[in-house]
Amino acid sequence: MKLQLLSLYISFLLFTTNCSLEAIETTKTLKTCSRATSASASSSTPLNVNMSLVGTVSDITSVVWQISKNGTEYYKSTTNISPFSLTSSTLTTDGTFTIIAQVTDRCGSNYSLTTSYNYTTPNSLVVAMVQVEGGTFQMGSTTGQSDEQPIHNVTLNTFNIGQYEVSVSDFKKFIDATGYQTDAEKNGGSYVYDGNLWPYKNGINWRCDVAGNIRPTADYTHPVIHVSWNDAVAYCNWLSNQTGKAYRLPTEAEWEFAARGGKLSKGYTYSGSNTIGNIAWYGSNSGNITHPLAQKLTNEIGIYDMTGNVWEWCQDLYGTYTATNQTNPTGASAGVNRVLRGGSWFDNTQDSRITYRLNRDPTNRVSNCGFRVASSL
């Protein structure tokens, strides 16, 4: 009987000891498991979404990635990999997606990390471009303003330029995808036209029309205005990242060559005609407002609105011309102001000539200035 009791006592001790050891081991294991601190999602090209966990991931055994928008699930899968890349075509629609990483670690702990991702489908970012065959032309004018002189030979490589000015709708995609704040939004406002003067008004930005009123969606086919050179460059950089193509503003020389009609130029005063009303919205026919893109005739190589509607930012720093022959010039080597070309809905015939030059500070924004994009081949 004593032996039986002793045996039972020893078994009890062994059982409780094992339980204590397991509890200690579990406690030790839990203490040694580190957690990821957050989830992130980004895109290097429009073809994929890269999702990853931030922090220590060595103790993670599995991750369930779940992507949804407005309660609709677009993707859910299990992988032991972080980072994880998903083909963006899975998303099938533009907008802000919620991404949840459901994490399990080797200690048996489960926790979730959430982030968001703004996605724009590549096919909604198709940019209509016109290829301008390279060549040599005489840049400038003998009869214009002093800064249009002297005439000088310029040789350009073949390049692409936007067939249209960037519209309000185009620019809205950029803002929606990035949350970017324009110079007008960061610095208080923009210059508007009140029918007589150009007062500076607070609260005016790219969403507004010439007078500073919020545009209806019906106006989203108009060129975007109240945007600075800085804003135009930011748009080009975003567009490049989203499409995998290198977009930029045209150089001043590229702009003038394209406006002249490239190698098909007929020597017109305005881009596509000597009769400005056929190809442009300008001071005498615009009604002092912007107009939808591509309502007038194109120039010799199929580009719309190179004259009128809005002034267009160029890449170059503003500077004086020299008589020296140049190849692919990129403007002055020093200075502050950037070049604008083309005239606008407000301007007279003299200021709407192909060779006329304007320059402004890169933060400047006005209700008659916009831009178009270009790219090298």
C-alpha positions as a Markdown table, in Angstrom:
| # | Residue | x | y | z |
|---|---|---|---|---|
| 1 | Met | 0.0 | 0.0 | 0.0 |
| 2 | Lys | 2.8 | 2.4 | 0.9 |
| 3 | Leu | 4.6 | 1.5 | -2.3 |
| 4 | Gln | 1.4 | 2.4 | -4.3 |
| 5 | Leu | 1.1 | 5.7 | -2.5 |
| 6 | Leu | 4.7 | 6.5 | -3.1 |
| 7 | Ser | 4.4 | 5.6 | -6.8 |
| 8 | Leu | 1.3 | 7.9 | -7.1 |
| 9 | Tyr | 3.1 | 10.7 | -5.4 |
| 10 | Ile | 6.1 | 10.4 | -7.7 |
| 11 | Ser | 3.8 | 10.4 | -10.7 |
| 12 | Phe | 2.1 | 13.5 | -9.4 |
| 13 | Leu | 5.4 | 15.3 | -8.9 |
| 14 | Leu | 6.5 | 14.4 | -12.4 |
| 15 | Phe | 3.2 | 15.6 | -13.9 |
| 16 | Thr | 3.3 | 18.9 | -12.1 |
| 17 | Thr | 7.0 | 19.4 | -12.9 |
| 18 | Asn | 6.3 | 18.8 | -16.6 |
| 19 | Cys | 3.4 | 21.2 | -16.6 |
| 20 | Ser | 5.5 | 23.8 | -14.9 |
| 21 | Leu | 8.3 | 23.3 | -17.4 |
| 22 | Glu | 5.8 | 23.6 | -20.3 |
| 23 | Ala | 4.4 | 26.8 | -18.8 |
| 24 | Ile | 7.9 | 28.2 | -18.4 |
| 25 | Glu | 8.8 | 27.2 | -21.9 |
| 26 | Thr | 5.6 | 28.8 | -23.3 |
| 27 | Thr | 6.3 | 31.9 | -21.3 |
| 28 | Lys | 9.9 | 32.0 | -22.6 |
| 29 | Thr | 8.7 | 31.5 | -26.2 |
| 30 | Leu | 6.1 | 34.2 | -26.0 |
| 31 | Lys | 8.7 | 36.6 | -24.6 |
| 32 | Thr | 11.1 | 36.0 | -27.5 |
| 33 | Cys | 8.6 | 36.6 | -30.3 |
| 34 | Ser | 8.9 | 40.0 | -31.9 |
| 35 | Arg | 6.1 | 41.6 | -33.8 |
| 36 | Ala | 5.9 | 43.5 | -37.0 |
| 37 | Thr | 4.9 | 47.1 | -36.3 |
| 38 | Ser | 2.9 | 48.0 | -39.4 |
| 39 | Ala | 2.0 | 47.0 | -43.0 |
| 40 | Ser | 2.8 | 49.0 | -46.1 |
| 41 | Ala | 1.7 | 49.0 | -49.7 |
| 42 | Ser | 3.3 | 50.8 | -52.7 |
| 43 | Ser | 3.8 | 50.4 | -56.4 |
| 44 | Ser | 7.0 | 50.8 | -58.4 |
| 45 | Thr | 5.1 | 50.3 | -61.7 |
| 46 | Pro | 1.4 | 50.1 | -62.5 |
| 47 | Leu | 1.8 | 46.4 | -63.0 |
| 48 | Asn | 2.1 | 45.4 | -59.4 |
| 49 | Val | 1.3 | 46.3 | -55.8 |
| 50 | Asn | 4.1 | 45.6 | -53.3 |
| 51 | Met | 2.9 | 44.7 | -49.8 |
| 52 | Ser | 5.3 | 44.3 | -46.9 |
| 53 | Leu | 5.4 | 44.2 | -43.1 |
| 54 | Val | 7.5 | 46.8 | -41.3 |
| 55 | Gly | 9.6 | 45.8 | -38.2 |
| 56 | Thr | 10.9 | 42.4 | -37.1 |
| 57 | Val | 9.5 | 39.6 | -39.2 |
| 58 | Ser | 11.7 | 36.7 | -38.3 |
| 59 | Asp | 9.2 | 35.2 | -35.9 |
| 60 | Ile | 6.3 | 35.3 | -38.4 |
| 61 | Thr | 5.1 | 32.0 | -39.7 |
| 62 | Ser | 2.3 | 33.1 | -42.0 |
| 63 | Val | 0.5 | 36.1 | -43.4 |
| 64 | Val | -3.0 | 36.3 | -44.8 |
| 65 | Trp | -3.2 | 39.3 | -47.1 |
| 66 | Gln | -6.7 | 40.7 | -47.6 |
| 67 | Ile | -7.5 | 43.6 | -50.0 |
| 68 | Ser | -11.0 | 45.2 | -50.0 |
| 69 | Lys | -12.7 | 48.4 | -51.0 |
| 70 | Asn | -16.1 | 49.6 | -49.6 |
| 71 | Gly | -16.8 | 46.2 | -48.2 |
| 72 | Thr | -16.0 | 44.2 | -51.3 |
| 73 | Glu | -13.1 | 41.8 | -51.1 |
| 74 | Tyr | -10.8 | 41.8 | -54.2 |
| 75 | Tyr | -8.1 | 39.5 | -53.0 |
| 76 | Lys | -7.3 | 37.1 | -50.1 |
| 77 | Ser | -4.4 | 34.6 | -50.0 |
| 78 | Thr | -2.0 | 33.0 | -47.6 |
| 79 | Thr | 1.8 | 33.4 | -48.0 |
| 80 | Asn | 4.8 | 33.1 | -45.8 |
| 81 | Ile | 6.5 | 35.8 | -47.8 |
| 82 | Ser | 7.0 | 39.5 | -46.9 |
| 83 | Pro | 7.3 | 41.5 | -49.0 |
| 84 | Phe | 4.6 | 40.1 | -51.3 |
| 85 | Ser | 3.8 | 41.3 | -54.8 |
| 86 | Leu | 0.4 | 41.2 | -56.3 |
| 87 | Thr | -0.5 | 41.8 | -60.0 |
| 88 | Ser | -2.4 | 45.1 | -59.9 |
| 89 | Ser | -4.9 | 43.9 | -62.5 |
| 90 | Thr | -6.5 | 42.0 | -59.7 |
| 91 | Leu | -7.9 | 45.2 | -58.3 |
| 92 | Thr | -9.9 | 46.0 | -61.5 |
| 93 | Thr | -11.0 | 49.4 | -60.4 |
| 94 | Asp | -9.6 | 52.8 | -59.3 |
| 95 | Gly | -9.8 | 54.0 | -55.8 |
| 96 | Thr | -8.5 | 53.6 | -52.2 |
| 97 | Phe | -8.2 | 50.0 | -51.1 |
| 98 | Thr | -7.9 | 48.7 | -47.5 |
| 99 | Ile | -5.1 | 46.1 | -47.0 |
| 100 | Ile | -5.1 | 43.9 | -43.9 |
| 101 | Ala | -2.2 | 41.6 | -43.0 |
| 102 | Gln | -3.4 | 38.9 | -40.6 |
| 103 | Val | -0.3 | 37.7 | -39.0 |
| 104 | Thr | 0.6 | 34.5 | -37.1 |
| 105 | Asp | 3.9 | 34.0 | -35.3 |
| 106 | Arg | 5.7 | 31.0 | -34.0 |
| 107 | Cys | 4.4 | 31.7 | -30.5 |
| 108 | Gly | 0.9 | 31.1 | -31.7 |
| 109 | Ser | -0.1 | 34.8 | -31.5 |
| 110 | Asn | -2.4 | 36.2 | -34.1 |
| 111 | Tyr | -2.7 | 39.9 | -34.9 |
| 112 | Ser | -3.7 | 42.2 | -37.7 |
| 113 | Leu | -2.0 | 45.2 | -39.3 |
| 114 | Thr | -3.9 | 47.6 | -41.7 |
| 115 | Thr | -2.8 | 50.0 | -44.4 |
| 116 | Ser | -4.4 | 51.7 | -47.4 |
| 117 | Tyr | -3.4 | 51.9 | -51.1 |
| 118 | Asn | -4.5 | 54.3 | -53.8 |
| 119 | Tyr | -4.7 | 52.6 | -57.2 |
| 120 | Thr | -5.3 | 54.0 | -60.7 |
| 121 | Thr | -5.6 | 51.5 | -63.5 |
| 122 | Pro | -3.0 | 51.9 | -66.2 |
| 123 | Asn | -5.5 | 52.0 | -69.0 |
| 124 | Ser | -7.1 | 55.1 | -67.5 |
| 125 | Leu | -3.7 | 56.9 | -67.8 |
| 126 | Val | -3.3 | 56.5 | -71.5 |
| 127 | Val | -1.8 | 59.7 | -72.8 |
| 128 | Ala | -2.4 | 60.7 | -76.4 |
| 129 | Met | 1.1 | 61.6 | -77.8 |
| 130 | Val | 2.2 | 62.9 | -81.1 |
| 131 | Gln | 5.7 | 61.9 | -82.3 |
| 132 | Val | 7.6 | 64.9 | -83.6 |
| 133 | Glu | 10.3 | 63.8 | -86.0 |
| 134 | Gly | 13.6 | 65.4 | -85.2 |
| 135 | Gly | 15.2 | 68.1 | -87.4 |
| 136 | Thr | 16.7 | 71.5 | -87.6 |
| 137 | Phe | 14.7 | 74.8 | -87.6 |
| 138 | Gln | 15.2 | 78.5 | -87.0 |
| 139 | Met | 14.1 | 79.4 | -83.6 |
| 140 | Gly | 12.9 | 82.9 | -82.7 |
| 141 | Ser | 11.7 | 85.9 | -84.7 |
| 142 | Thr | 13.1 | 88.9 | -86.5 |
| 143 | Thr | 10.0 | 91.0 | -85.9 |
| 144 | Gly | 8.9 | 90.1 | -82.4 |
| 145 | Gln | 10.0 | 91.1 | -78.9 |
| 146 | Ser | 13.7 | 91.6 | -78.1 |
| 147 | Asp | 13.8 | 88.3 | -76.2 |
| 148 | Glu | 12.7 | 86.4 | -79.4 |
| 149 | Gln | 15.9 | 87.5 | -81.0 |
| 150 | Pro | 18.3 | 86.6 | -82.5 |
| 151 | Ile | 17.1 | 83.8 | -84.8 |
| 152 | His | 19.3 | 80.8 | -84.3 |
| 153 | Asn | 19.5 | 77.3 | -85.7 |
| 154 | Val | 18.3 | 74.5 | -83.3 |
| 155 | Thr | 18.6 | 70.8 | -84.0 |
| 156 | Leu | 16.4 | 68.4 | -82.0 |
| 157 | Asn | 16.1 | 64.7 | -81.7 |
| 158 | Thr | 12.8 | 63.0 | -82.3 |
| 159 | Phe | 10.5 | 63.4 | -79.3 |
| 160 | Asn | 6.8 | 62.9 | -78.2 |
| 161 | Ile | 4.5 | 65.7 | -77.1 |
| 162 | Gly | 1.0 | 65.6 | -75.7 |
| 163 | Gln | -1.7 | 65.9 | -78.4 |
| 164 | Tyr | -3.8 | 67.8 | -75.8 |
| 165 | Glu | -3.2 | 70.0 | -72.8 |
| 166 | Val | -3.6 | 68.3 | -69.4 |
| 167 | Ser | -7.3 | 68.5 | -68.5 |
| 168 | Val | -8.9 | 69.0 | -65.1 |
| 169 | Ser | -9.9 | 65.3 | -65.2 |
| 170 | Asp | -6.3 | 64.2 | -65.8 |
| 171 | Phe | -5.0 | 66.3 | -63.0 |
| 172 | Lys | -7.7 | 65.1 | -60.6 |
| 173 | Lys | -6.5 | 61.5 | -61.0 |
| 174 | Phe | -3.1 | 62.7 | -59.8 |
| 175 | Ile | -4.6 | 64.5 | -56.8 |
| 176 | Asp | -6.9 | 61.6 | -55.9 |
| 177 | Ala | -4.0 | 59.0 | -56.1 |
| 178 | Thr | -1.4 | 61.0 | -54.2 |
| 179 | Gly | -3.1 | 63.6 | -52.0 |
| 180 | Tyr | -0.7 | 66.1 | -53.4 |
| 181 | Gln | -1.2 | 69.7 | -52.4 |
| 182 | Thr | -0.6 | 72.3 | -55.1 |
| 183 | Asp | 1.2 | 75.6 | -54.6 |
| 184 | Ala | -2.1 | 77.3 | -54.6 |
| 185 | Glu | -3.4 | 75.1 | -51.8 |
| 186 | Lys | -0.2 | 75.3 | -49.7 |
| 187 | Asn | 0.3 | 79.1 | -50.2 |
| 188 | Gly | -3.2 | 80.5 | -50.1 |
| 189 | Gly | -4.7 | 80.9 | -53.6 |
| 190 | Ser | -4.2 | 82.1 | -57.1 |
| 191 | Tyr | -4.8 | 85.0 | -59.5 |
| 192 | Val | -8.2 | 85.1 | -61.1 |
| 193 | Tyr | -9.8 | 87.3 | -63.7 |
| 194 | Asp | -12.8 | 89.4 | -62.7 |
| 195 | Gly | -13.6 | 90.8 | -66.1 |
| 196 | Asn | -11.3 | 93.8 | -65.6 |
| 197 | Leu | -8.4 | 93.1 | -63.2 |
| 198 | Trp | -6.4 | 90.1 | -62.0 |
| 199 | Pro | -6.8 | 90.0 | -58.2 |
| 200 | Tyr | -5.2 | 87.4 | -56.0 |
| 201 | Lys | -7.8 | 85.4 | -54.1 |
| 202 | Asn | -7.4 | 83.0 | -51.3 |
| 203 | Gly | -8.9 | 79.5 | -51.5 |
| 204 | Ile | -8.5 | 79.3 | -55.3 |
| 205 | Asn | -6.9 | 76.1 | -56.7 |
| 206 | Trp | -7.0 | 73.6 | -59.6 |
| 207 | Arg | -10.7 | 72.8 | -59.0 |
| 208 | Cys | -11.6 | 76.4 | -59.9 |
| 209 | Asp | -12.5 | 78.2 | -63.2 |
| 210 | Val | -11.1 | 81.5 | -64.5 |
| 211 | Ala | -13.2 | 83.5 | -62.0 |
| 212 | Gly | -12.3 | 81.3 | -59.1 |
| 213 | Asn | -15.6 | 79.3 | -58.9 |
| 214 | Ile | -15.6 | 75.6 | -58.3 |
| 215 | Arg | -15.9 | 73.9 | -61.7 |
| 216 | Pro | -18.8 | 71.5 | -62.3 |
| 217 | Thr | -17.8 | 68.1 | -63.5 |
| 218 | Ala | -19.0 | 69.1 | -67.0 |
| 219 | Asp | -15.9 | 71.4 | -67.1 |
| 220 | Tyr | -13.4 | 68.6 | -66.4 |
| 221 | Thr | -12.6 | 68.4 | -70.1 |
| 222 | His | -11.2 | 71.9 | -69.9 |
| 223 | Pro | -7.4 | 72.4 | -69.4 |
| 224 | Val | -6.4 | 72.5 | -65.8 |
| 225 | Ile | -5.4 | 76.0 | -64.5 |
| 226 | His | -4.2 | 77.6 | -61.3 |
| 227 | Val | -1.2 | 75.2 | -61.4 |
| 228 | Ser | 2.4 | 76.2 | -61.0 |
| 229 | Trp | 5.5 | 74.9 | -62.7 |
| 230 | Asn | 6.2 | 72.9 | -59.6 |
| 231 | Asp | 2.8 | 71.3 | -59.8 |
| 232 | Ala | 3.2 | 70.5 | -63.5 |
| 233 | Val | 6.5 | 68.8 | -62.7 |
| 234 | Ala | 5.0 | 66.8 | -59.8 |
| 235 | Tyr | 2.3 | 65.6 | -62.2 |
| 236 | Cys | 4.8 | 64.5 | -64.8 |
| 237 | Asn | 6.8 | 62.6 | -62.1 |
| 238 | Trp | 3.7 | 60.8 | -60.9 |
| 239 | Leu | 2.6 | 59.9 | -64.4 |
| 240 | Ser | 6.0 | 58.5 | -65.1 |
| 241 | Asn | 5.9 | 56.3 | -62.0 |
| 242 | Gln | 2.4 | 55.1 | -62.8 |
| 243 | Thr | 3.0 | 54.2 | -66.4 |
| 244 | Gly | 6.6 | 53.2 | -66.4 |
| 245 | Lys | 7.3 | 55.9 | -69.1 |
| 246 | Ala | 9.4 | 59.0 | -68.6 |
| 247 | Tyr | 7.1 | 62.0 | -68.9 |
| 248 | Arg | 8.3 | 65.6 | -68.4 |
| 249 | Leu | 7.5 | 69.1 | -69.6 |
| 250 | Pro | 8.7 | 70.0 | -73.1 |
| 251 | Thr | 11.8 | 72.1 | -73.5 |
| 252 | Glu | 11.1 | 75.5 | -74.9 |
| 253 | Ala | 12.8 | 74.5 | -78.2 |
| 254 | Glu | 10.7 | 71.3 | -78.4 |
| 255 | Trp | 7.5 | 73.3 | -77.8 |
| 256 | Glu | 8.3 | 75.8 | -80.5 |
| 257 | Phe | 9.3 | 73.2 | -83.1 |
| 258 | Ala | 6.1 | 71.2 | -82.3 |
| 259 | Ala | 3.9 | 74.4 | -82.5 |
| 260 | Arg | 5.4 | 75.2 | -85.9 |
| 261 | Gly | 4.4 | 71.8 | -87.2 |
| 262 | Gly | 7.8 | 70.2 | -87.0 |
| 263 | Lys | 9.2 | 69.2 | -90.4 |
| 264 | Leu | 5.8 | 69.7 | -91.9 |
| 265 | Ser | 5.7 | 73.4 | -91.0 |
| 266 | Lys | 4.0 | 75.7 | -93.4 |
| 267 | Gly | 5.4 | 78.8 | -91.6 |
| 268 | Tyr | 2.2 | 80.0 | -90.0 |
| 269 | Thr | 2.2 | 82.8 | -87.4 |
| 270 | Tyr | 0.0 | 80.7 | -85.1 |
| 271 | Ser | 0.1 | 77.0 | -84.5 |
| 272 | Gly | -1.7 | 75.6 | -87.6 |
| 273 | Ser | -2.9 | 78.7 | -89.3 |
| 274 | Asn | -2.4 | 82.4 | -90.0 |
| 275 | Thr | -6.1 | 82.8 | -89.1 |
| 276 | Ile | -6.0 | 82.6 | -85.3 |
| 277 | Gly | -9.7 | 82.0 | -84.8 |
| 278 | Asn | -9.5 | 78.7 | -86.7 |
| 279 | Ile | -7.1 | 77.1 | -84.3 |
| 280 | Ala | -7.3 | 79.0 | -81.0 |
| 281 | Trp | -9.4 | 80.3 | -78.2 |
| 282 | Tyr | -8.0 | 83.8 | -77.5 |
| 283 | Gly | -9.0 | 87.2 | -76.3 |
| 284 | Ser | -11.4 | 88.0 | -79.1 |
| 285 | Asn | -13.4 | 84.7 | -79.2 |
| 286 | Ser | -13.1 | 83.0 | -75.9 |
| 287 | Gly | -15.6 | 84.9 | -73.9 |
| 288 | Asn | -12.9 | 85.2 | -71.2 |
| 289 | Ile | -13.2 | 81.6 | -70.2 |
| 290 | Thr | -11.3 | 78.3 | -70.9 |
| 291 | His | -12.9 | 75.9 | -73.3 |
| 292 | Pro | -12.9 | 72.1 | -73.7 |
| 293 | Leu | -9.8 | 70.6 | -75.3 |
| 294 | Ala | -9.7 | 69.9 | -79.0 |
| 295 | Gln | -12.5 | 72.2 | -80.1 |
| 296 | Lys | -10.5 | 74.0 | -82.7 |
| 297 | Leu | -8.4 | 72.7 | -85.7 |
| 298 | Thr | -5.1 | 71.0 | -85.2 |
| 299 | Asn | -1.7 | 72.2 | -86.5 |
| 300 | Glu | 0.2 | 70.5 | -89.3 |
| 301 | Ile | 1.1 | 67.4 | -87.2 |
| 302 | Gly | -2.2 | 66.9 | -85.4 |
| 303 | Ile | -1.6 | 68.8 | -82.1 |
| 304 | Tyr | -4.5 | 70.8 | -80.5 |
| 305 | Asp | -4.5 | 74.1 | -78.7 |
| 306 | Met | -0.8 | 74.9 | -79.0 |
| 307 | Thr | -2.0 | 78.5 | -79.5 |
| 308 | Gly | -4.6 | 79.8 | -77.1 |
| 309 | Asn | -6.8 | 78.3 | -74.3 |
| 310 | Val | -4.0 | 78.4 | -71.7 |
| 311 | Trp | -0.3 | 79.3 | -71.5 |
| 312 | Glu | 1.8 | 76.2 | -71.2 |
| 313 | Trp | 4.7 | 75.7 | -68.8 |
| 314 | Cys | 8.0 | 74.5 | -70.4 |
| 315 | Gln | 10.9 | 72.8 | -68.7 |
| 316 | Asp | 13.5 | 75.5 | -69.2 |
| 317 | Leu | 14.8 | 78.3 | -67.1 |
| 318 | Tyr | 14.1 | 81.6 | -68.9 |
| 319 | Gly | 17.1 | 83.2 | -70.5 |
| 320 | Thr | 18.2 | 85.3 | -73.5 |
| 321 | Tyr | 18.9 | 83.8 | -77.0 |
| 322 | Thr | 22.3 | 83.7 | -78.7 |
| 323 | Ala | 23.1 | 83.4 | -82.4 |
| 324 | Thr | 25.0 | 80.1 | -81.7 |
| 325 | Asn | 23.7 | 76.9 | -83.3 |
| 326 | Gln | 22.4 | 74.6 | -80.6 |
| 327 | Thr | 21.5 | 70.9 | -80.4 |
| 328 | Asn | 18.7 | 69.8 | -78.0 |
| 329 | Pro | 19.0 | 73.0 | -75.8 |
| 330 | Thr | 17.5 | 72.9 | -72.4 |
| 331 | Gly | 17.4 | 76.6 | -71.6 |
| 332 | Ala | 19.5 | 78.9 | -69.4 |
| 333 | Ser | 22.0 | 77.5 | -67.0 |
| 334 | Ala | 21.0 | 79.9 | -64.2 |
| 335 | Gly | 18.0 | 81.9 | -63.1 |
| 336 | Val | 14.7 | 81.5 | -61.4 |
| 337 | Asn | 11.8 | 82.0 | -63.7 |
| 338 | Arg | 10.5 | 79.3 | -66.0 |
| 339 | Val | 9.2 | 79.7 | -69.6 |
| 340 | Leu | 5.6 | 79.7 | -70.7 |
| 341 | Arg | 4.4 | 79.5 | -74.3 |
| 342 | Gly | 1.3 | 79.7 | -76.5 |
| 343 | Gly | -0.9 | 82.5 | -75.3 |
| 344 | Ser | -4.3 | 81.9 | -73.7 |
| 345 | Trp | -8.1 | 82.7 | -73.7 |
| 346 | Phe | -7.2 | 86.2 | -72.5 |
| 347 | Asp | -4.4 | 87.2 | -75.0 |
| 348 | Asn | -4.3 | 89.3 | -78.1 |
| 349 | Thr | -3.0 | 88.2 | -81.5 |
| 350 | Gln | 0.5 | 89.6 | -80.9 |
| 351 | Asp | 1.0 | 87.7 | -77.7 |
| 352 | Ser | -0.4 | 84.5 | -79.2 |
| 353 | Arg | 2.3 | 84.2 | -81.9 |
| 354 | Ile | 4.3 | 80.9 | -81.9 |
| 355 | Thr | 7.6 | 82.7 | -81.0 |
| 356 | Tyr | 6.2 | 84.9 | -78.2 |
| 357 | Arg | 7.8 | 84.1 | -74.8 |
| 358 | Leu | 6.5 | 84.6 | -71.3 |
| 359 | Asn | 8.3 | 83.8 | -68.0 |
| 360 | Arg | 7.1 | 83.4 | -64.4 |
| 361 | Asp | 8.3 | 82.2 | -61.0 |
| 362 | Pro | 7.9 | 78.4 | -60.7 |
| 363 | Thr | 5.5 | 78.9 | -57.8 |
| 364 | Asn | 3.3 | 81.3 | -59.8 |
| 365 | Arg | -0.3 | 80.2 | -60.6 |
| 366 | Val | -2.9 | 82.1 | -62.6 |
| 367 | Ser | -6.2 | 81.3 | -64.2 |
| 368 | Asn | -4.8 | 81.2 | -67.7 |
| 369 | Cys | -1.8 | 78.9 | -67.2 |
| 370 | Gly | -1.7 | 75.1 | -67.6 |
| 371 | Phe | 0.6 | 72.6 | -69.3 |
| 372 | Arg | 1.1 | 69.6 | -71.6 |
| 373 | Val | 3.5 | 66.7 | -71.2 |
| 374 | Ala | 6.4 | 65.5 | -73.4 |
| 375 | Ser | 8.8 | 62.5 | -73.5 |
| 376 | Ser | 12.0 | 61.5 | -75.1 |
| 377 | Leu | 12.3 | 58.5 | -77.3 |
